[in-house]
Amino acid sequence: MTRTDYFKMIFQVFKDSVPVVTSGILTVVLLSCVLFGVQMYFNFPPGVLSVGATVFQNGHLHRLVTYPFYHQTSAQLLLNVTALVFLSGSLEKGVGTMRFLFSFFLLSTTTGLFYSFLDLLQSDGGQSPAEGLVPVTLACVALTTMHTKMTKGFLCGVTFPTMALPWVLLIVTTALVPHSVLPCNIVGILVGWLYGKGCPSLLNIGEEEDPPSTDQSNTRVLPGSGLRSIVQR
């Protein structure tokens, strides 16, 4: 193998591993960056646009719309955007840009509403405001897994059912992303599954048909996740 072929192979592997930033995801990223710039310029107090019990206690219903775009630090913004780009691309490719944005709005507001109610019911009175793109990203992943034909996935050499993908990513994102609230992320996954079961005609996620094959199983890559999966027939 010549040096040119070697660099071509490395470039191809890098190209296949980097997701394509679609129009809907780019719109969400830009809104998040603009809001972050505005809050830094005007020095917003921490948690001013987060969701939690204050949504019901003070009537701050606008937070149900703004919380996914709100990030308190640049590190939180960067990691949230990275999670969205790598994990939500398959949903937009399946439903189109407009339906993706509509689905993003439904998933984010429903997740924020349920979590705010859950935070209100905490008996100890301790409130945990939540914000960022991670909860709705996990909801998008859960929604996608409800409609995929893939049954098994591999991540870092570990095999697991595709339906377990949101829970695996839940552990990773909650551990790595700053200001990530575990209960809100769990609510996001449950909301994604709820919409996946109840609104198939609304979202209508489709997949390309596989070409005829004589093998009993085919290996495919789950779009937008970087996970190699096996389709079993």
PDB file of C-alpha atoms in Angstrom:
ATOM      1  CA  MET A   1       0.000   0.000   0.000  1.00  0.00           C
ATOM      2  CA  THR A   2       1.397   3.359  -1.041  1.00  0.00           C
ATOM      3  CA  ARG A   3       1.418   6.418   1.188  1.00  0.00           C
ATOM      4  CA  THR A   4      -1.300   8.035  -0.964  1.00  0.00           C
ATOM      5  CA  ASP A   5      -3.588   5.022  -0.547  1.00  0.00           C
ATOM      6  CA  TYR A   6      -2.932   5.054   3.190  1.00  0.00           C
ATOM      7  CA  PHE A   7      -3.977   8.710   3.520  1.00  0.00           C
ATOM      8  CA  LYS A   8      -7.026   8.069   1.327  1.00  0.00           C
ATOM      9  CA  MET A   9      -8.076   5.235   3.619  1.00  0.00           C
ATOM     10  CA  ILE A  10      -7.664   7.419   6.728  1.00  0.00           C
ATOM     11  CA  PHE A  11      -9.634  10.221   5.075  1.00  0.00           C
ATOM     12  CA  GLN A  12     -12.450   7.816   4.138  1.00  0.00           C
ATOM     13  CA  VAL A  13     -12.678   6.458   7.691  1.00  0.00           C
ATOM     14  CA  PHE A  14     -12.772  10.007   9.068  1.00  0.00           C
ATOM     15  CA  LYS A  15     -15.419  11.013   6.519  1.00  0.00           C
ATOM     16  CA  ASP A  16     -17.635   8.048   7.411  1.00  0.00           C
ATOM     17  CA  SER A  17     -17.355   8.710  11.145  1.00  0.00           C
ATOM     18  CA  VAL A  18     -18.198  12.432  11.017  1.00  0.00           C
ATOM     19  CA  PRO A  19     -21.965  13.058  10.724  1.00  0.00           C
ATOM     20  CA  VAL A  20     -23.403  15.470   8.185  1.00  0.00           C
ATOM     21  CA  VAL A  21     -24.902  18.549   9.859  1.00  0.00           C
ATOM     22  CA  THR A  22     -28.447  18.813   8.490  1.00  0.00           C
ATOM     23  CA  SER A  23     -30.519  21.981   8.187  1.00  0.00           C
ATOM     24  CA  GLY A  24     -32.760  21.317  11.197  1.00  0.00           C
ATOM     25  CA  ILE A  25     -29.882  20.505  13.514  1.00  0.00           C
ATOM     26  CA  LEU A  26     -27.973  23.538  12.244  1.00  0.00           C
ATOM     27  CA  THR A  27     -30.992  25.717  13.078  1.00  0.00           C
ATOM     28  CA  VAL A  28     -31.112  24.372  16.637  1.00  0.00           C
ATOM     29  CA  VAL A  29     -27.350  24.841  17.070  1.00  0.00           C
ATOM     30  CA  LEU A  30     -27.492  28.430  15.821  1.00  0.00           C
ATOM     31  CA  LEU A  31     -30.366  29.287  18.175  1.00  0.00           C
ATOM     32  CA  SER A  32     -28.409  27.818  21.088  1.00  0.00           C
ATOM     33  CA  CYS A  33     -25.289  29.794  20.179  1.00  0.00           C
ATOM     34  CA  VAL A  34     -27.222  33.043  19.741  1.00  0.00           C
ATOM     35  CA  LEU A  35     -28.964  32.624  23.105  1.00  0.00           C
ATOM     36  CA  PHE A  36     -25.636  31.833  24.764  1.00  0.00           C
ATOM     37  CA  GLY A  37     -24.112  34.999  23.310  1.00  0.00           C
ATOM     38  CA  VAL A  38     -27.060  37.089  24.486  1.00  0.00           C
ATOM     39  CA  GLN A  39     -26.933  35.699  28.041  1.00  0.00           C
ATOM     40  CA  MET A  40     -23.182  36.293  28.244  1.00  0.00           C
ATOM     41  CA  TYR A  41     -23.553  39.856  26.998  1.00  0.00           C
ATOM     42  CA  PHE A  42     -26.380  40.744  29.394  1.00  0.00           C
ATOM     43  CA  ASN A  43     -25.004  38.569  32.237  1.00  0.00           C
ATOM     44  CA  PHE A  44     -28.159  36.558  32.915  1.00  0.00           C
ATOM     45  CA  PRO A  45     -28.398  35.019  36.415  1.00  0.00           C
ATOM     46  CA  PRO A  46     -27.818  31.226  36.548  1.00  0.00           C
ATOM     47  CA  GLY A  47     -30.868  29.106  35.795  1.00  0.00           C
ATOM     48  CA  VAL A  48     -32.942  31.981  34.458  1.00  0.00           C
ATOM     49  CA  LEU A  49     -34.289  29.848  31.581  1.00  0.00           C
ATOM     50  CA  SER A  50     -34.059  26.374  33.142  1.00  0.00           C
ATOM     51  CA  VAL A  51     -37.125  24.197  33.707  1.00  0.00           C
ATOM     52  CA  GLY A  52     -38.218  22.882  37.063  1.00  0.00           C
ATOM     53  CA  ALA A  53     -40.805  23.519  39.744  1.00  0.00           C
ATOM     54  CA  THR A  54     -40.629  27.259  39.050  1.00  0.00           C
ATOM     55  CA  VAL A  55     -42.541  26.697  35.794  1.00  0.00           C
ATOM     56  CA  PHE A  56     -45.676  26.056  37.875  1.00  0.00           C
ATOM     57  CA  GLN A  57     -44.805  28.033  40.994  1.00  0.00           C
ATOM     58  CA  ASN A  58     -44.099  31.307  39.180  1.00  0.00           C
ATOM     59  CA  GLY A  59     -45.938  30.699  35.902  1.00  0.00           C
ATOM     60  CA  HIS A  60     -42.749  30.736  33.797  1.00  0.00           C
ATOM     61  CA  LEU A  61     -44.280  28.733  30.957  1.00  0.00           C
ATOM     62  CA  HIS A  62     -41.928  30.291  28.406  1.00  0.00           C
ATOM     63  CA  ARG A  63     -39.123  28.176  29.879  1.00  0.00           C
ATOM     64  CA  LEU A  64     -40.712  25.071  28.349  1.00  0.00           C
ATOM     65  CA  VAL A  65     -39.696  26.485  24.956  1.00  0.00           C
ATOM     66  CA  THR A  66     -36.384  28.110  25.820  1.00  0.00           C
ATOM     67  CA  TYR A  67     -34.714  25.572  28.139  1.00  0.00           C
ATOM     68  CA  PRO A  68     -33.210  23.294  25.425  1.00  0.00           C
ATOM     69  CA  PHE A  69     -31.375  26.283  23.907  1.00  0.00           C
ATOM     70  CA  TYR A  70     -30.137  27.564  27.269  1.00  0.00           C
ATOM     71  CA  HIS A  71     -26.641  26.619  28.480  1.00  0.00           C
ATOM     72  CA  GLN A  72     -24.804  28.103  31.447  1.00  0.00           C
ATOM     73  CA  THR A  73     -21.220  27.487  30.295  1.00  0.00           C
ATOM     74  CA  SER A  74     -19.359  27.156  27.013  1.00  0.00           C
ATOM     75  CA  ALA A  75     -18.336  23.581  27.898  1.00  0.00           C
ATOM     76  CA  GLN A  76     -21.960  22.643  28.461  1.00  0.00           C
ATOM     77  CA  LEU A  77     -22.930  24.221  25.139  1.00  0.00           C
ATOM     78  CA  LEU A  78     -20.157  22.421  23.241  1.00  0.00           C
ATOM     79  CA  LEU A  79     -20.948  18.979  24.673  1.00  0.00           C
ATOM     80  CA  ASN A  80     -24.706  19.410  24.210  1.00  0.00           C
ATOM     81  CA  VAL A  81     -24.250  20.453  20.586  1.00  0.00           C
ATOM     82  CA  THR A  82     -21.892  17.519  19.993  1.00  0.00           C
ATOM     83  CA  ALA A  83     -24.459  15.079  21.399  1.00  0.00           C
ATOM     84  CA  LEU A  84     -27.213  16.575  19.224  1.00  0.00           C
ATOM     85  CA  VAL A  85     -25.144  16.446  16.017  1.00  0.00           C
ATOM     86  CA  PHE A  86     -23.944  12.874  16.516  1.00  0.00           C
ATOM     87  CA  LEU A  87     -27.158  11.348  17.866  1.00  0.00           C
ATOM     88  CA  SER A  88     -30.112  13.125  16.232  1.00  0.00           C
ATOM     89  CA  GLY A  89     -29.126  13.118  12.565  1.00  0.00           C
ATOM     90  CA  SER A  90     -30.987   9.877  11.839  1.00  0.00           C
ATOM     91  CA  LEU A  91     -34.319  11.345  12.967  1.00  0.00           C
ATOM     92  CA  GLU A  92     -34.100  14.336  10.633  1.00  0.00           C
ATOM     93  CA  LYS A  93     -33.003  12.124   7.742  1.00  0.00           C
ATOM     94  CA  GLY A  94     -36.023   9.931   8.354  1.00  0.00           C
ATOM     95  CA  VAL A  95     -38.735  12.588   8.669  1.00  0.00           C
ATOM     96  CA  GLY A  96     -37.327  15.677   6.909  1.00  0.00           C
ATOM     97  CA  THR A  97     -36.314  19.075   8.259  1.00  0.00           C
ATOM     98  CA  MET A  98     -39.746  20.548   8.962  1.00  0.00           C
ATOM     99  CA  ARG A  99     -41.057  17.448  10.729  1.00  0.00           C
ATOM    100  CA  PHE A 100     -37.815  17.215  12.679  1.00  0.00           C
ATOM    101  CA  LEU A 101     -38.195  20.780  13.961  1.00  0.00           C
ATOM    102  CA  PHE A 102     -41.833  20.101  14.826  1.00  0.00           C
ATOM    103  CA  SER A 103     -40.843  16.847  16.570  1.00  0.00           C
ATOM    104  CA  PHE A 104     -38.048  18.684  18.402  1.00  0.00           C
ATOM    105  CA  PHE A 105     -40.576  21.222  19.688  1.00  0.00           C
ATOM    106  CA  LEU A 106     -43.041  18.517  20.806  1.00  0.00           C
ATOM    107  CA  LEU A 107     -40.395  16.378  22.486  1.00  0.00           C
ATOM    108  CA  SER A 108     -38.706  19.296  24.262  1.00  0.00           C
ATOM    109  CA  THR A 109     -41.883  20.929  25.568  1.00  0.00           C
ATOM    110  CA  THR A 110     -43.394  17.609  26.691  1.00  0.00           C
ATOM    111  CA  THR A 111     -40.170  16.602  28.442  1.00  0.00           C
ATOM    112  CA  GLY A 112     -39.928  19.999  30.139  1.00  0.00           C
ATOM    113  CA  LEU A 113     -43.569  19.854  31.232  1.00  0.00           C
ATOM    114  CA  PHE A 114     -43.319  16.363  32.733  1.00  0.00           C
ATOM    115  CA  TYR A 115     -40.024  17.094  34.450  1.00  0.00           C
ATOM    116  CA  SER A 116     -41.294  20.385  35.903  1.00  0.00           C
ATOM    117  CA  PHE A 117     -44.275  18.547  37.366  1.00  0.00           C
ATOM    118  CA  LEU A 118     -41.968  15.842  38.745  1.00  0.00           C
ATOM    119  CA  ASP A 119     -39.683  18.467  40.277  1.00  0.00           C
ATOM    120  CA  LEU A 120     -42.703  20.132  41.864  1.00  0.00           C
ATOM    121  CA  LEU A 121     -43.678  16.882  43.581  1.00  0.00           C
ATOM    122  CA  GLN A 122     -40.331  16.380  45.321  1.00  0.00           C
ATOM    123  CA  SER A 123     -41.091  15.939  49.001  1.00  0.00           C
ATOM    124  CA  ASP A 124     -37.751  17.230  50.254  1.00  0.00           C
ATOM    125  CA  GLY A 125     -38.260  20.585  48.570  1.00  0.00           C
ATOM    126  CA  GLY A 126     -34.903  20.408  46.797  1.00  0.00           C
ATOM    127  CA  GLN A 127     -35.264  21.701  43.258  1.00  0.00           C
ATOM    128  CA  SER A 128     -33.021  20.634  40.372  1.00  0.00           C
ATOM    129  CA  PRO A 129     -33.413  22.970  37.378  1.00  0.00           C
ATOM    130  CA  ALA A 130     -32.581  21.385  34.032  1.00  0.00           C
ATOM    131  CA  GLU A 131     -31.518  22.852  30.722  1.00  0.00           C
ATOM    132  CA  GLY A 132     -29.685  21.978  27.533  1.00  0.00           C
ATOM    133  CA  LEU A 133     -30.090  19.799  24.475  1.00  0.00           C
ATOM    134  CA  VAL A 134     -29.295  16.430  26.089  1.00  0.00           C
ATOM    135  CA  PRO A 135     -32.868  15.543  27.272  1.00  0.00           C
ATOM    136  CA  VAL A 136     -34.444  16.175  23.858  1.00  0.00           C
ATOM    137  CA  THR A 137     -31.488  14.489  22.126  1.00  0.00           C
ATOM    138  CA  LEU A 138     -32.097  11.336  24.150  1.00  0.00           C
ATOM    139  CA  ALA A 139     -35.795  11.635  23.316  1.00  0.00           C
ATOM    140  CA  CYS A 140     -34.896  11.735  19.608  1.00  0.00           C
ATOM    141  CA  VAL A 141     -32.709   8.633  20.013  1.00  0.00           C
ATOM    142  CA  ALA A 142     -35.503   6.785  21.835  1.00  0.00           C
ATOM    143  CA  LEU A 143     -37.982   7.779  19.146  1.00  0.00           C
ATOM    144  CA  THR A 144     -35.648   6.566  16.402  1.00  0.00           C
ATOM    145  CA  THR A 145     -35.036   3.190  18.062  1.00  0.00           C
ATOM    146  CA  MET A 146     -38.795   2.574  18.116  1.00  0.00           C
ATOM    147  CA  HIS A 147     -38.862   2.581  14.310  1.00  0.00           C
ATOM    148  CA  THR A 148     -35.530   1.066  13.314  1.00  0.00           C
ATOM    149  CA  LYS A 149     -35.127  -2.463  11.936  1.00  0.00           C
ATOM    150  CA  MET A 150     -31.776  -2.852  13.667  1.00  0.00           C
ATOM    151  CA  THR A 151     -31.800  -5.282  16.566  1.00  0.00           C
ATOM    152  CA  LYS A 152     -28.231  -5.217  17.925  1.00  0.00           C
ATOM    153  CA  GLY A 153     -25.549  -2.592  18.280  1.00  0.00           C
ATOM    154  CA  PHE A 154     -21.862  -2.499  19.124  1.00  0.00           C
ATOM    155  CA  LEU A 155     -20.278   0.265  21.174  1.00  0.00           C
ATOM    156  CA  CYS A 156     -16.634   0.072  22.269  1.00  0.00           C
ATOM    157  CA  GLY A 157     -16.652  -3.673  21.658  1.00  0.00           C
ATOM    158  CA  VAL A 158     -19.817  -4.266  23.703  1.00  0.00           C
ATOM    159  CA  THR A 159     -22.932  -5.786  22.123  1.00  0.00           C
ATOM    160  CA  PHE A 160     -26.359  -4.697  23.315  1.00  0.00           C
ATOM    161  CA  PRO A 161     -29.954  -4.584  21.976  1.00  0.00           C
ATOM    162  CA  THR A 162     -30.794  -1.488  19.967  1.00  0.00           C
ATOM    163  CA  MET A 163     -33.656  -0.704  22.350  1.00  0.00           C
ATOM    164  CA  ALA A 164     -31.050  -0.325  25.098  1.00  0.00           C
ATOM    165  CA  LEU A 165     -29.199   2.370  23.127  1.00  0.00           C
ATOM    166  CA  PRO A 166     -30.927   5.357  24.833  1.00  0.00           C
ATOM    167  CA  TRP A 167     -30.065   3.980  28.281  1.00  0.00           C
ATOM    168  CA  VAL A 168     -26.419   3.418  27.344  1.00  0.00           C
ATOM    169  CA  LEU A 169     -26.212   6.988  26.036  1.00  0.00           C
ATOM    170  CA  LEU A 170     -28.029   8.189  29.171  1.00  0.00           C
ATOM    171  CA  ILE A 171     -25.160   6.949  31.329  1.00  0.00           C
ATOM    172  CA  VAL A 172     -22.518   8.464  29.034  1.00  0.00           C
ATOM    173  CA  THR A 173     -24.136  11.890  28.630  1.00  0.00           C
ATOM    174  CA  THR A 174     -25.115  12.250  32.284  1.00  0.00           C
ATOM    175  CA  ALA A 175     -21.550  11.459  33.334  1.00  0.00           C
ATOM    176  CA  LEU A 176     -19.805  13.704  30.802  1.00  0.00           C
ATOM    177  CA  VAL A 177     -22.072  16.709  30.202  1.00  0.00           C
ATOM    178  CA  PRO A 178     -21.939  19.488  32.847  1.00  0.00           C
ATOM    179  CA  HIS A 179     -25.208  20.462  34.576  1.00  0.00           C
ATOM    180  CA  SER A 180     -26.877  17.332  33.234  1.00  0.00           C
ATOM    181  CA  VAL A 181     -29.879  16.293  35.362  1.00  0.00           C
ATOM    182  CA  LEU A 182     -30.455  12.518  35.429  1.00  0.00           C
ATOM    183  CA  PRO A 183     -34.234  12.563  36.129  1.00  0.00           C
ATOM    184  CA  CYS A 184     -34.830  14.995  33.251  1.00  0.00           C
ATOM    185  CA  ASN A 185     -32.788  12.800  30.886  1.00  0.00           C
ATOM    186  CA  ILE A 186     -34.813   9.754  31.927  1.00  0.00           C
ATOM    187  CA  VAL A 187     -38.040  11.679  31.311  1.00  0.00           C
ATOM    188  CA  GLY A 188     -36.714  12.570  27.847  1.00  0.00           C
ATOM    189  CA  ILE A 189     -36.207   8.898  26.956  1.00  0.00           C
ATOM    190  CA  LEU A 190     -39.670   7.950  28.204  1.00  0.00           C
ATOM    191  CA  VAL A 191     -41.241  10.808  26.236  1.00  0.00           C
ATOM    192  CA  GLY A 192     -39.405   9.662  23.094  1.00  0.00           C
ATOM    193  CA  TRP A 193     -40.762   6.148  23.532  1.00  0.00           C
ATOM    194  CA  LEU A 194     -44.237   7.550  24.217  1.00  0.00           C
ATOM    195  CA  TYR A 195     -44.269   9.464  20.932  1.00  0.00           C
ATOM    196  CA  GLY A 196     -42.691   6.500  19.150  1.00  0.00           C
ATOM    197  CA  LYS A 197     -45.550   4.245  20.201  1.00  0.00           C
ATOM    198  CA  GLY A 198     -48.386   6.732  19.918  1.00  0.00           C
ATOM    199  CA  CYS A 199     -47.556   8.921  16.928  1.00  0.00           C
ATOM    200  CA  PRO A 200     -46.118   6.740  14.119  1.00  0.00           C
ATOM    201  CA  SER A 201     -48.341   8.337  11.486  1.00  0.00           C
ATOM    202  CA  LEU A 202     -47.344  11.839  12.601  1.00  0.00           C
ATOM    203  CA  LEU A 203     -43.609  11.232  12.451  1.00  0.00           C
ATOM    204  CA  ASN A 204     -43.547   8.485   9.782  1.00  0.00           C
ATOM    205  CA  ILE A 205     -39.905   7.532  10.157  1.00  0.00           C
ATOM    206  CA  GLY A 206     -38.829   5.477   7.182  1.00  0.00           C
ATOM    207  CA  GLU A 207     -35.739   3.495   6.307  1.00  0.00           C
ATOM    208  CA  GLU A 208     -34.314   2.546   2.972  1.00  0.00           C
ATOM    209  CA  GLU A 209     -34.944  -1.035   2.017  1.00  0.00           C
ATOM    210  CA  ASP A 210     -31.925  -3.292   2.111  1.00  0.00           C
ATOM    211  CA  PRO A 211     -30.812  -4.969  -1.124  1.00  0.00           C
ATOM    212  CA  PRO A 212     -31.450  -8.715  -1.410  1.00  0.00           C
ATOM    213  CA  SER A 213     -28.885 -10.742   0.476  1.00  0.00           C
ATOM    214  CA  THR A 214     -28.195 -14.428   0.891  1.00  0.00           C
ATOM    215  CA  ASP A 215     -26.713 -13.905   4.358  1.00  0.00           C
ATOM    216  CA  GLN A 216     -28.837 -14.418   7.438  1.00  0.00           C
ATOM    217  CA  SER A 217     -27.711 -11.119   8.913  1.00  0.00           C
ATOM    218  CA  ASN A 218     -26.370  -7.860   7.539  1.00  0.00           C
ATOM    219  CA  THR A 219     -24.146  -5.324   9.213  1.00  0.00           C
ATOM    220  CA  ARG A 220     -25.235  -1.701   8.989  1.00  0.00           C
ATOM    221  CA  VAL A 221     -24.400   1.581  10.658  1.00  0.00           C
ATOM    222  CA  LEU A 222     -27.134   3.321  12.599  1.00  0.00           C
ATOM    223  CA  PRO A 223     -27.217   6.833  11.038  1.00  0.00           C
ATOM    224  CA  GLY A 224     -26.169   9.660  13.268  1.00  0.00           C
ATOM    225  CA  SER A 225     -24.996   7.478  16.121  1.00  0.00           C
ATOM    226  CA  GLY A 226     -21.700   6.028  14.990  1.00  0.00           C
ATOM    227  CA  LEU A 227     -22.872   2.607  16.146  1.00  0.00           C
ATOM    228  CA  ARG A 228     -22.463  -0.491  14.028  1.00  0.00           C
ATOM    229  CA  SER A 229     -25.575  -2.636  14.196  1.00  0.00           C
ATOM    230  CA  ILE A 230     -26.794  -6.001  12.969  1.00  0.00           C
ATOM    231  CA  VAL A 231     -30.103  -6.387  11.154  1.00  0.00           C
ATOM    232  CA  GLN A 232     -31.477  -9.856  11.752  1.00  0.00           C
ATOM    233  CA  ARG A 233     -34.153 -11.300   9.568  1.00  0.00           C
TER     234      ARG A 233
END
